[in-house]
Coordinates of C-alpha atoms in Angstrom, one line a residue:
X1 CA 69.5 20.5 60.4
X2 CA 68.6 20.1 56.7
X3 CA 65.5 18.4 55.6
X4 CA 65.0 16.9 52.1
X5 CA 63.2 19.1 49.6
X6 CA 60.1 17.6 48.2
X7 CA 59.6 18.8 44.6
X8 CA 56.1 20.0 43.8
X9 CA 53.8 17.8 41.8
X10 CA 53.8 18.3 38.1
X11 CA 50.3 19.6 37.3
X12 CA 49.0 20.3 33.9
X13 CA 45.6 21.3 32.5
X14 CA 43.8 20.1 29.4
X15 CA 40.8 22.1 28.4
X16 CA 38.0 21.4 25.9
X17 CA 36.2 24.4 24.6
X18 CA 34.9 23.1 21.3
X19 CA 32.3 20.3 21.5
X20 CA 32.2 18.4 18.2
X21 CA 29.1 16.2 18.4
X22 CA 28.4 12.5 18.2
X23 CA 31.1 9.9 17.4
X24 CA 30.3 6.2 18.0
X25 CA 33.8 4.9 17.2
X26 CA 36.2 3.2 19.6
X27 CA 38.6 6.1 19.7
X28 CA 37.2 9.6 19.5
X29 CA 38.6 13.1 19.7
X30 CA 38.4 15.5 22.7
X31 CA 35.0 17.3 22.6
X32 CA 33.2 14.4 20.9
X33 CA 30.7 12.1 22.7
X34 CA 30.2 8.4 22.5
X35 CA 26.6 8.6 23.2
X36 CA 24.1 11.5 23.4
X37 CA 20.4 12.4 23.5
X38 CA 18.6 15.5 22.3
X39 CA 21.7 17.6 21.6
X40 CA 22.2 20.1 18.8
X41 CA 24.8 22.0 16.8
X42 CA 22.8 25.2 16.9
X43 CA 25.1 26.8 19.6
X44 CA 28.3 25.2 18.3
X45 CA 31.1 25.2 19.7
X46 CA 29.0 25.3 22.9
X47 CA 27.2 22.1 23.9
X48 CA 23.5 22.6 24.3
X49 CA 20.2 20.6 24.1
X50 CA 17.8 21.0 21.1
X51 CA 14.8 23.2 21.2
X52 CA 11.3 22.0 22.0
X53 CA 9.3 20.3 19.3
X54 CA 5.6 20.9 18.7
X55 CA 2.6 18.8 17.9
X56 CA 1.3 20.5 14.7
X57 CA -1.6 18.3 13.8
X58 CA -3.2 15.1 14.9
X59 CA -4.6 13.3 11.9
X60 CA -6.2 9.9 12.3
X61 CA -4.0 8.0 9.8
X62 CA -1.3 10.2 8.1
X63 CA 0.2 8.5 5.0
X64 CA 2.4 11.2 3.4
X65 CA 3.4 14.9 3.5
X66 CA 4.1 17.5 0.8
X67 CA 4.5 21.2 0.8
X68 CA 2.4 23.4 -1.5
X69 CA 0.7 26.7 -0.7
X70 CA -0.1 25.0 2.6
X71 CA 1.2 21.8 4.3
X72 CA -0.6 18.9 2.7
X73 CA -1.2 15.5 4.1
X74 CA -2.9 12.2 3.1
X75 CA -5.1 11.2 6.1
X76 CA -6.6 7.8 5.4
X77 CA -8.8 8.1 2.3
X78 CA -8.8 11.9 2.4
X79 CA -6.4 14.6 1.3
X80 CA -5.7 17.5 3.7
X81 CA -4.9 20.8 2.0
X82 CA -4.0 22.9 5.0
X83 CA -7.1 22.8 7.2
X84 CA -9.3 21.8 4.3
X85 CA -10.3 18.1 4.0
X86 CA -11.0 16.7 0.5
X87 CA -12.6 13.3 0.3
X88 CA -10.8 11.6 -2.5
X89 CA -11.5 7.9 -1.8
X90 CA -7.9 6.9 -1.6
X91 CA -7.0 3.3 -0.8
X92 CA -6.4 2.5 2.9
X93 CA -5.2 -1.1 2.2
X94 CA -1.9 -1.7 4.1
X95 CA -0.1 -2.8 0.9
X96 CA -0.9 0.6 -0.7
X97 CA 0.2 2.7 2.3
X98 CA 2.1 4.9 3.0
X99 CA 1.7 7.1 0.0
X100 CA 4.3 8.8 -2.2
X101 CA 3.4 12.4 -3.0
X102 CA 5.0 14.1 -6.0
X103 CA 4.5 17.8 -6.9
X104 CA 4.1 18.8 -10.6
X105 CA 3.0 22.4 -11.0
X106 CA -0.1 23.0 -8.9
X107 CA -0.9 19.3 -9.0
X108 CA 0.0 16.6 -6.4
X109 CA 0.4 13.1 -7.7
X110 CA -0.6 10.4 -5.2
X111 CA 1.0 7.0 -5.7
X112 CA 0.5 4.0 -5.7
X113 CA -3.1 5.1 -6.1
X114 CA -2.4 6.8 -9.4
X115 CA -4.6 9.7 -8.5
X116 CA -4.1 13.5 -8.6
X117 CA -5.4 16.7 -7.1
X118 CA -5.0 20.3 -8.2
X119 CA -4.1 22.3 -5.1
X120 CA -5.0 25.6 -6.8
X121 CA -8.5 24.3 -7.6
X122 CA -9.1 21.4 -5.2
X123 CA -12.4 20.4 -6.9
X124 CA -10.2 19.1 -9.8
X125 CA -9.1 15.7 -8.6
X126 CA -9.4 12.1 -9.9
X127 CA -7.7 9.2 -11.4
X128 CA -4.7 9.4 -13.7
X129 CA -6.0 6.4 -15.5
X130 CA -9.3 6.1 -17.4
X131 CA -11.0 3.0 -18.9
X132 CA -14.5 2.9 -20.5
X133 CA -16.2 -0.2 -22.1
X134 CA -19.3 0.5 -24.1
X135 CA -21.6 -1.4 -26.4
X136 CA -23.6 0.0 -29.4
X137 CA -21.0 2.6 -30.3
X138 CA -21.5 4.6 -33.5
X139 CA -18.3 5.1 -35.6
X140 CA -18.3 7.9 -38.1
X141 CA -15.5 9.1 -40.4
X142 CA -14.9 12.9 -40.0
X143 CA -12.6 15.5 -41.3
X144 CA -9.8 16.9 -39.1
X145 CA -12.2 19.3 -37.4
X146 CA -14.8 16.6 -36.6
X147 CA -17.3 17.3 -39.3
X148 CA -18.8 14.1 -40.8
X149 CA -17.7 13.2 -44.3
X150 CA -19.7 11.9 -47.3
X151 CA -18.1 10.0 -50.1
X152 CA -18.9 7.7 -53.0
X153 CA -17.6 4.1 -53.4
X154 CA -17.0 4.4 -57.2
X155 CA -15.0 7.1 -58.9
X156 CA -17.4 9.5 -60.8
X157 CA -16.6 10.1 -64.5
X158 CA -16.8 13.9 -64.1
X159 CA -16.0 14.6 -60.5
X160 CA -16.4 18.0 -58.9
X161 CA -13.5 19.7 -57.2
X162 CA -13.4 18.5 -53.6
X163 CA -15.4 15.3 -54.2
X164 CA -14.5 12.3 -52.0
X165 CA -14.0 8.7 -53.2
X166 CA -13.4 5.7 -51.0
X167 CA -11.0 3.7 -53.0
X168 CA -11.0 0.4 -51.1
X169 CA -9.8 1.4 -47.7
X170 CA -8.2 4.7 -48.8
X171 CA -10.1 8.0 -49.0
X172 CA -9.2 10.3 -51.9
X173 CA -10.3 13.8 -52.8
X174 CA -10.5 15.2 -56.3
X175 CA -8.4 18.3 -57.1
X176 CA -9.6 20.1 -60.2
X177 CA -6.4 22.2 -60.5
X178 CA -4.3 19.0 -60.6
X179 CA -6.9 16.9 -62.4
X180 CA -6.1 14.0 -60.0
X181 CA -7.4 12.2 -57.0
X182 CA -5.3 13.1 -53.9
X183 CA -5.1 10.8 -50.8
X184 CA -6.7 12.3 -47.7
X185 CA -4.6 11.9 -44.6
X186 CA -6.2 14.3 -42.1
X187 CA -9.2 12.3 -41.0
X188 CA -10.7 11.6 -37.6
X189 CA -13.2 9.0 -36.4
X190 CA -16.0 9.9 -34.0
X191 CA -17.0 7.2 -31.5
X192 CA -20.4 8.0 -30.0
X193 CA -21.8 6.1 -27.0
X194 CA -23.0 7.2 -23.5
X195 CA -20.0 7.4 -21.1
X196 CA -17.3 6.6 -23.7
X197 CA -15.5 9.9 -23.2
X198 CA -15.7 10.1 -19.4
X199 CA -12.3 10.8 -17.9
X200 CA -10.6 11.6 -21.3
X201 CA -9.2 14.9 -22.4
X202 CA -8.2 16.4 -25.8
X203 CA -4.5 15.5 -26.4
X204 CA -4.7 12.1 -24.6
X205 CA -3.3 9.0 -26.1
X206 CA -5.5 6.0 -25.3
X207 CA -5.6 2.3 -26.3
X208 CA -8.6 1.2 -28.3
X209 CA -9.5 -2.4 -28.4
X210 CA -12.4 -4.6 -29.5
X211 CA -13.2 -2.4 -32.6
X212 CA -14.6 -4.3 -35.6
X213 CA -12.5 -2.1 -37.8
X214 CA -9.2 -3.8 -36.9
X215 CA -7.0 -1.0 -38.3
X216 CA -8.3 1.4 -35.6
X217 CA -7.3 -0.9 -32.7
X218 CA -4.2 0.1 -30.8
X219 CA -3.1 3.5 -29.5
X220 CA -5.1 6.4 -30.8
X221 CA -4.7 10.2 -30.3
X222 CA -7.8 11.9 -29.0
X223 CA -8.6 15.2 -30.7
X224 CA -11.7 16.0 -28.7
X225 CA -13.8 14.4 -26.1
X226 CA -17.0 14.7 -24.3
X227 CA -19.1 12.5 -22.0
X228 CA -20.8 10.7 -24.9
X229 CA -18.2 10.9 -27.6
X230 CA -14.5 10.9 -28.5
X231 CA -12.9 12.1 -31.6
X232 CA -9.7 10.3 -32.5
X233 CA -7.1 10.5 -35.3
X234 CA -7.8 7.5 -37.6
X235 CA -9.4 6.1 -40.7
X236 CA -12.6 4.1 -41.5
X237 CA -13.7 2.4 -44.7
X238 CA -17.3 2.7 -43.6
X239 CA -19.6 4.2 -41.0
X240 CA -21.2 1.6 -38.8
X241 CA -22.7 0.8 -35.3
X242 CA -20.8 -1.8 -33.3
X243 CA -23.0 -3.9 -31.0
X244 CA -20.2 -5.8 -29.3
X245 CA -18.1 -4.2 -26.5
X246 CA -15.5 -1.7 -27.3
X247 CA -12.9 -0.5 -24.8
X248 CA -11.0 2.8 -24.6
X249 CA -8.3 2.9 -22.0
X250 CA -5.5 5.3 -20.8
X251 CA -2.9 3.7 -18.5
X252 CA -0.1 4.8 -16.3
X253 CA 2.7 2.2 -16.0
X254 CA 3.2 0.4 -12.7
X255 CA 6.4 2.0 -11.3
X256 CA 8.6 1.4 -8.3
X257 CA 9.6 5.0 -7.8
X258 CA 8.6 8.3 -9.4
X259 CA 10.2 11.8 -9.5
X260 CA 9.5 15.1 -11.3
X261 CA 12.0 16.8 -13.5
X262 CA 11.8 19.3 -16.4
X263 CA 8.0 19.3 -16.4
X264 CA 7.7 15.5 -16.7
X265 CA 7.1 12.7 -14.3
X266 CA 9.9 10.1 -14.5
X267 CA 9.6 6.5 -13.2
X268 CA 11.3 3.2 -13.1
X269 CA 10.2 -0.4 -12.9
X270 CA 12.0 -3.7 -12.3
X271 CA 9.9 -6.9 -12.3
X272 CA 6.7 -7.3 -14.2
X273 CA 4.3 -4.8 -15.7
X274 CA 0.5 -4.7 -15.5
X275 CA 0.3 -7.4 -18.2
X276 CA 2.7 -9.7 -16.3
X277 CA 5.6 -9.2 -18.7
X278 CA 9.1 -8.9 -17.3
X279 CA 10.4 -5.3 -17.5
X280 CA 13.5 -3.4 -16.5
X281 CA 12.6 0.1 -17.7
X282 CA 12.7 3.8 -17.2
X283 CA 9.7 5.9 -18.2
X284 CA 8.8 9.6 -18.7
X285 CA 5.4 11.1 -19.2
X286 CA 4.4 13.4 -22.0
X287 CA 5.8 16.9 -21.5
X288 CA 3.6 18.8 -19.0
X289 CA 1.0 15.9 -18.9
X290 CA 1.3 13.4 -16.1
X291 CA -1.7 11.5 -17.5
X292 CA -0.1 10.3 -20.7
X293 CA 2.7 7.7 -20.9
X294 CA 2.1 6.1 -24.3
X295 CA 2.3 9.1 -26.6
X296 CA 4.9 8.3 -29.3
X297 CA 4.3 10.6 -32.3
X298 CA 7.9 11.6 -33.0
X299 CA 7.4 15.0 -31.3
X300 CA 9.6 16.7 -28.7
X301 CA 6.6 16.5 -26.2
X302 CA 6.3 12.7 -26.5
X303 CA 6.4 10.2 -23.7
X304 CA 9.6 8.2 -23.3
X305 CA 10.6 4.7 -22.2
X306 CA 13.9 2.8 -22.3
X307 CA 15.2 -0.6 -21.2
X308 CA 18.1 -0.8 -18.8
X309 CA 21.0 -3.3 -19.1
X310 CA 22.0 -3.2 -15.4
X311 CA 20.4 -5.8 -13.2
X312 CA 18.7 -5.7 -9.8
X313 CA 15.7 -3.9 -8.3
X314 CA 15.5 -0.1 -8.2
X315 CA 15.9 1.3 -4.7
X316 CA 15.0 5.0 -5.2
X317 CA 14.5 8.0 -7.4
X318 CA 15.2 11.7 -7.0
X319 CA 15.8 14.9 -9.0
X320 CA 19.1 16.6 -8.5
X321 CA 20.3 19.8 -10.3
X322 CA 17.5 19.3 -12.8
X323 CA 18.4 15.7 -13.7
X324 CA 16.3 12.6 -12.9
X325 CA 18.3 10.0 -11.0
X326 CA 17.4 6.3 -10.5
X327 CA 19.2 4.2 -7.9
X328 CA 20.0 0.6 -7.4
X329 CA 22.1 -0.5 -4.4
X330 CA 25.2 -0.7 -6.6
X331 CA 24.7 2.0 -9.2
X332 CA 22.8 5.1 -10.3
X333 CA 21.2 6.0 -13.7
X334 CA 21.3 9.7 -14.7
X335 CA 19.3 10.9 -17.6
X336 CA 20.5 13.8 -19.8
X337 CA 18.8 15.5 -22.7
X338 CA 15.9 17.9 -23.4
X339 CA 13.6 15.8 -25.5
X340 CA 13.0 12.0 -26.2
X341 CA 15.2 12.0 -29.3
X342 CA 18.2 13.3 -27.3
X343 CA 17.6 11.5 -24.0
X344 CA 20.7 9.6 -22.9
X345 CA 21.1 7.3 -19.9
X346 CA 24.5 7.4 -18.0
X347 CA 25.1 4.6 -15.6
X348 CA 27.6 5.0 -12.8
X349 CA 28.8 2.1 -10.6
X350 CA 28.7 3.5 -7.1
X351 CA 27.1 3.2 -3.7
X352 CA 23.4 3.6 -4.4
X353 CA 20.4 3.8 -2.1
X354 CA 19.9 1.0 0.3
X355 CA 16.8 -1.1 -0.3
X356 CA 13.9 0.2 1.9
X357 CA 15.6 3.6 2.3
X358 CA 14.2 5.5 -0.7
X359 CA 12.6 8.0 1.7
X360 CA 16.1 9.0 2.9
X361 CA 16.8 10.9 -0.3
X362 CA 16.8 14.7 0.5
X363 CA 18.6 17.7 -1.0
X364 CA 20.6 19.8 1.5
X365 CA 21.7 23.0 -0.3
X366 CA 22.9 21.7 -3.6
X367 CA 23.9 18.2 -2.3
X368 CA 21.8 15.1 -2.5
X369 CA 22.0 12.9 0.6
X370 CA 20.8 9.4 1.2
X371 CA 21.3 6.2 3.1
X372 CA 23.4 3.7 1.2
X373 CA 24.1 0.0 2.3
X374 CA 27.3 1.2 4.0
X375 CA 26.3 4.5 5.5
X376 CA 24.9 8.0 4.7
X377 CA 26.3 9.4 1.4
X378 CA 26.5 12.9 -0.1
X379 CA 26.2 13.3 -3.9
X380 CA 27.2 16.5 -5.6
X381 CA 26.8 15.3 -9.2
X382 CA 30.2 13.5 -9.4
X383 CA 30.5 10.5 -7.1
X384 CA 28.8 9.8 -3.8
X385 CA 31.0 10.2 -0.7
X386 CA 30.2 8.6 2.6
X387 CA 29.9 11.1 5.5
X388 CA 28.6 8.9 8.3
X389 CA 31.9 7.5 9.7
X390 CA 31.0 9.1 13.1
X391 CA 28.0 6.8 13.4
X392 CA 30.3 3.8 13.9
X393 CA 29.8 0.3 12.8
X394 CA 26.2 -0.1 13.7
X395 CA 24.1 -1.1 10.6
X396 CA 20.8 0.8 10.0
X397 CA 17.9 0.4 7.7
X398 CA 14.3 1.6 7.0
X399 CA 15.6 5.2 6.8
X400 CA 13.5 8.3 6.1
X401 CA 15.0 11.8 6.0
X402 CA 14.2 15.5 5.5
X403 CA 16.3 18.6 5.2
X404 CA 15.9 22.2 6.2
X405 CA 18.6 24.9 5.9
X406 CA 22.0 23.2 6.3
X407 CA 20.7 20.3 8.3
X408 CA 19.8 16.7 7.3
X409 CA 17.5 14.8 9.6
X410 CA 17.4 11.0 9.2
X411 CA 15.4 8.5 11.2
X412 CA 16.8 4.9 11.0
X413 CA 16.2 1.5 12.5
X414 CA 19.2 -0.3 14.0
X415 CA 19.7 -4.1 14.0
X416 CA 17.8 -4.4 17.3
X417 CA 14.7 -2.8 15.8
X418 CA 15.2 0.5 17.7
X419 CA 14.8 3.8 15.8
X420 CA 17.3 6.7 16.1
X421 CA 16.9 10.3 14.9
X422 CA 20.3 11.7 13.8
X423 CA 21.0 15.2 12.5
X424 CA 23.9 16.1 10.3
X425 CA 25.0 19.7 10.1
X426 CA 26.5 20.0 6.6
X427 CA 28.2 23.4 7.3
X428 CA 29.8 22.3 10.5
X429 CA 30.2 18.6 9.4
X430 CA 28.9 17.4 12.7
X431 CA 26.5 14.6 13.7
X432 CA 24.2 14.8 16.7
X433 CA 21.7 12.2 18.0
X434 CA 18.4 13.5 19.2
X435 CA 16.3 10.5 20.4
X436 CA 14.4 7.4 19.3
X437 CA 11.8 9.2 17.2
X438 CA 10.6 7.0 14.4
X439 CA 9.6 9.1 11.4
X440 CA 7.6 7.9 8.5
X441 CA 8.0 11.0 6.4
X442 CA 9.5 14.5 6.5
X443 CA 8.5 17.8 4.8
X444 CA 9.9 21.3 5.0
X445 CA 7.4 24.1 4.7
X446 CA 7.2 27.7 6.0
X447 CA 10.6 27.6 7.7
X448 CA 9.7 24.5 9.7
X449 CA 10.5 20.8 9.2
X450 CA 7.5 18.6 9.8
X451 CA 7.6 14.8 10.4
X452 CA 5.1 12.0 10.8
X453 CA 5.7 10.2 14.1
X454 CA 5.0 6.5 13.6
X455 CA 4.1 5.8 17.2
X456 CA 1.7 8.6 17.9
X457 CA 0.6 9.3 14.3
X458 CA 1.0 13.0 15.0
X459 CA 2.6 15.5 12.6
X460 CA 5.4 17.1 14.6
X461 CA 7.1 20.5 14.1
X462 CA 10.7 19.6 14.8
X463 CA 11.6 23.2 15.2
X464 CA 8.8 24.0 17.6
X465 CA 5.6 24.7 15.5
X466 CA 2.4 23.7 17.2
X467 CA 1.6 22.7 20.7
X468 CA 5.0 22.7 22.5
X469 CA 6.3 19.6 24.3
X470 CA 7.5 19.8 27.9
X471 CA 11.1 20.4 29.1
X472 CA 13.6 18.5 27.0
X473 CA 15.7 15.9 28.8
X474 CA 19.2 15.5 27.4
X475 CA 22.4 13.5 27.9
X476 CA 26.0 13.5 26.8
X477 CA 28.5 10.7 27.5
X478 CA 32.2 11.1 26.8
X479 CA 34.5 8.4 25.7
X480 CA 37.3 7.1 27.9
X481 CA 39.3 9.9 29.6
X482 CA 42.8 9.2 30.8
X483 CA 43.8 6.8 28.0
X484 CA 45.9 9.2 25.9
X485 CA 48.9 10.3 28.1
X486 CA 52.1 8.3 27.5
X487 CA 53.4 9.3 31.0
X488 CA 51.8 8.1 34.2
X489 CA 49.3 10.9 34.8
X490 CA 46.0 10.8 36.4
X491 CA 43.0 13.2 36.5
X492 CA 42.8 14.8 39.9
X493 CA 40.0 17.4 39.2
X494 CA 37.5 18.5 36.6
X495 CA 36.3 22.0 36.1
X496 CA 33.0 22.7 34.3
X497 CA 31.9 26.1 32.9
X498 CA 28.2 26.1 32.1
X499 CA 25.0 28.1 32.1
X500 CA 21.6 26.9 33.2
X501 CA 18.3 28.5 32.4
X502 CA 15.9 29.1 35.3
X503 CA 14.0 25.9 36.2
X504 CA 16.5 23.6 34.5
X505 CA 18.9 21.1 36.1
X506 CA 22.1 19.3 35.4
X507 CA 23.7 16.2 36.9
X508 CA 27.2 15.1 36.4
X509 CA 28.0 11.4 36.8
X510 CA 31.2 9.4 36.5
X511 CA 32.2 5.8 35.8
X512 CA 35.7 4.6 36.9
X513 CA 37.6 1.9 35.0
X514 CA 34.7 0.3 33.2
X515 CA 33.1 -0.6 36.5
X516 CA 29.6 -0.3 35.0
X517 CA 28.6 1.8 38.0
X518 CA 27.7 5.5 37.5
X519 CA 28.3 7.7 40.5
X520 CA 26.9 11.2 40.9
X521 CA 29.5 13.9 41.2
X522 CA 27.2 16.9 41.5
X523 CA 23.8 18.2 40.8
X524 CA 23.1 21.8 39.8
X525 CA 19.7 23.6 39.6
X526 CA 19.2 26.8 37.5
X527 CA 17.6 29.5 39.6
X528 CA 18.6 32.3 37.2
X529 CA 20.3 32.7 33.9
X530 CA 24.0 32.8 34.8
X531 CA 27.1 30.7 34.3
X532 CA 28.8 28.4 36.9
X533 CA 32.3 27.2 37.3
X534 CA 32.1 23.8 39.1
X535 CA 35.2 22.0 40.4
X536 CA 34.7 18.2 40.6
X537 CA 36.9 16.0 42.7
X538 CA 37.4 12.6 41.3
X539 CA 39.1 9.4 42.5
X540 CA 42.5 8.3 41.2
X541 CA 42.0 5.7 38.5
X542 CA 43.3 4.5 35.2
X543 CA 40.5 5.9 33.1
X544 CA 37.0 7.2 33.5
X545 CA 33.9 8.3 31.6
X546 CA 31.7 11.3 32.3
X547 CA 28.0 11.6 31.7
X548 CA 26.1 14.9 31.7
X549 CA 22.4 14.7 31.9
X550 CA 19.7 17.2 32.6
X551 CA 16.4 18.8 31.8
X552 CA 15.7 22.2 30.3
X553 CA 18.0 24.8 28.7
X554 CA 21.7 24.6 29.3
X555 CA 25.0 25.5 27.7
X556 CA 28.3 23.8 28.5
X557 CA 31.1 26.1 27.5
X558 CA 34.2 24.2 28.6
X559 CA 35.5 21.1 30.4
X560 CA 39.0 21.3 31.9
X561 CA 41.0 18.2 33.2
X562 CA 43.6 18.9 35.9
X563 CA 46.3 16.2 35.4
X564 CA 48.9 15.3 38.1
X565 CA 51.9 13.0 37.5
X566 CA 51.8 9.7 39.4
X567 CA 54.2 6.9 39.9
X568 CA 54.6 3.9 37.7
X569 CA 52.4 2.0 40.1

C-alpha cells in the first residue's frame, strides 16, 4: 500500500551579525533598534552596553567647564582651577548663570560677568571693564615720554632752538635750522588724581568724559598708567585742576555669544547695546588684548566692529578651521581676513543653530557639529549636512554637546520635557542612545569627557574617571520582525549568540502582534566569561518585537531567525 509523501517544510535562516545602532523611524534595517538604553558603538559590530561612568567632582553649584592645564570649573562665585579654589566674586544671579568660559592663551574669559583669570598665575584676575570717576584731577601737558612741558603764550622775537609757543590751541616748537615754528604733534596729557588709573594698563583705549577741555573728551589712548595717574595721547591749551567730576571708562560690548580666533575675541549682538541703542553687529577685540574693544587707530592690531544686514537674533558662535562663525537659525556669517582693513563677512543661507542650542556646537575631528531647528548637522566648511535622520521625527531643544575622539555626545530635551543623551560615532556613522542624563555643559580633558549633570550637580566622567557607578542597566528593542517576507513565512525559532561577564544577567522578552504585553522568553546569568548559544521557541504570529535587557557587561554577537513557510491562512 502506498502512502502520500509529505514534503518537508521549507526552512530558511536569516542572521544578523552586524548591529547598527539606534533608528527611531517607522521602517528600520536589520540590526538596528527602535529603542535602546545605555548601548555603545565601542564593540561594533557587536552589540554591547557602555562602560561605567564616574563621579569626578561634587561642586556646590557648577556653572561652566573648560580645559586648561587642569579641568577648570565655575562653582558659584568661585573659580576652580583643578583642586584650587579662587574666590573671584562671580555673580550667582539666575539670569547671569550658567557661565560661558572662553580660552585665550593662559586666560579664561568668564561671561556674562566680563571677568578674566590667568590660569598660569591665578592671582591675576579681575574685571575686563574699568571705570573710575574722580574730582580734583590735575591735567598737565607733557611730551611723548610723559615729561611736563613749558611754553610761552606769545612768540618771542629771538626764540631759542627748541622753544615752545602755544599759538591759540596749537603747540609749536622753534627749529633754528629751518628758522620756523613747527607744529608739535607728539604730546600727551597727564591726569593725576587718587584712584584714576586703577584697573587701566598701558595700551588701553578708554573713554574720557566730563573734561573741561572738551577736545580731550572721547576715546583716548593710554600711554602709561598707575594708581594715581594716567598718561594719555592728547593736547591741552593750558594746565589746570578740574574740581568737577571726570570719568575714565573702558567697556566691553554686551554680546550674545563670544568665540576666540586668531588671537582675538569675537562676538555678536542683536538687540540693544549698553546705551539702549538698537544694534545688529559683529565685534572683535584688539589683537592679543581681550580688554580693548574700541581701539581704532588705523593699525593692524585694532579692534573691529561691523553691522550685519541679515535679520533675526544670533543663536551661536564657534571657531572652525581658524575662522570665526556666527549663526542665526537660517544662516551663518563667516569672517575672512587677517586684519581689520581686510576683514570680510560672508553670509550663507543654510540651516543654522537652533535657538537655545548654542552649547551644542562642538568640533569632532575637523567637522563642526551642532543642533539645527530640523536636526543635528555636520559642517565641514562648505554647507551643513543633516546627520540625524536616525533620530526620527521627534523634535528636540535645549541641547548641549561635547566631543572626544570620533564621538559626539549631545543631551537634548524632547517635547515632553524629558532629556536624552545620544552619542554619534562619526567614523561608523552610528547613533546610540544612552539614557536620560541632562547635561548642562561638556568638556574634554586628559582623555576623558566631563559633563555637568543638571539633576545631581555633579561633574561626571563619562568614560569612567572618578568614583565609578554601579552595574550598568541596558536595553535594546527591535522593530517589527516578520513584516518583510512577501511569501507567507513565520518565525519558528530564534538563536542568540552572546557572551556575559561574571555577575551580569540578560533577559529576552517578546511582544506578539502589537499586543502591548511583553512575555519573558529566557533569562541568563553570567557565571563566567564565556559565550552562549540560546535557542528561543516562539509562537506563530504575524509579527513580533524583541527586547533584550540586562545588567552588567554583555556582548551580543548574532541573532538568527529560523523561518518556516506557512499557509495563506
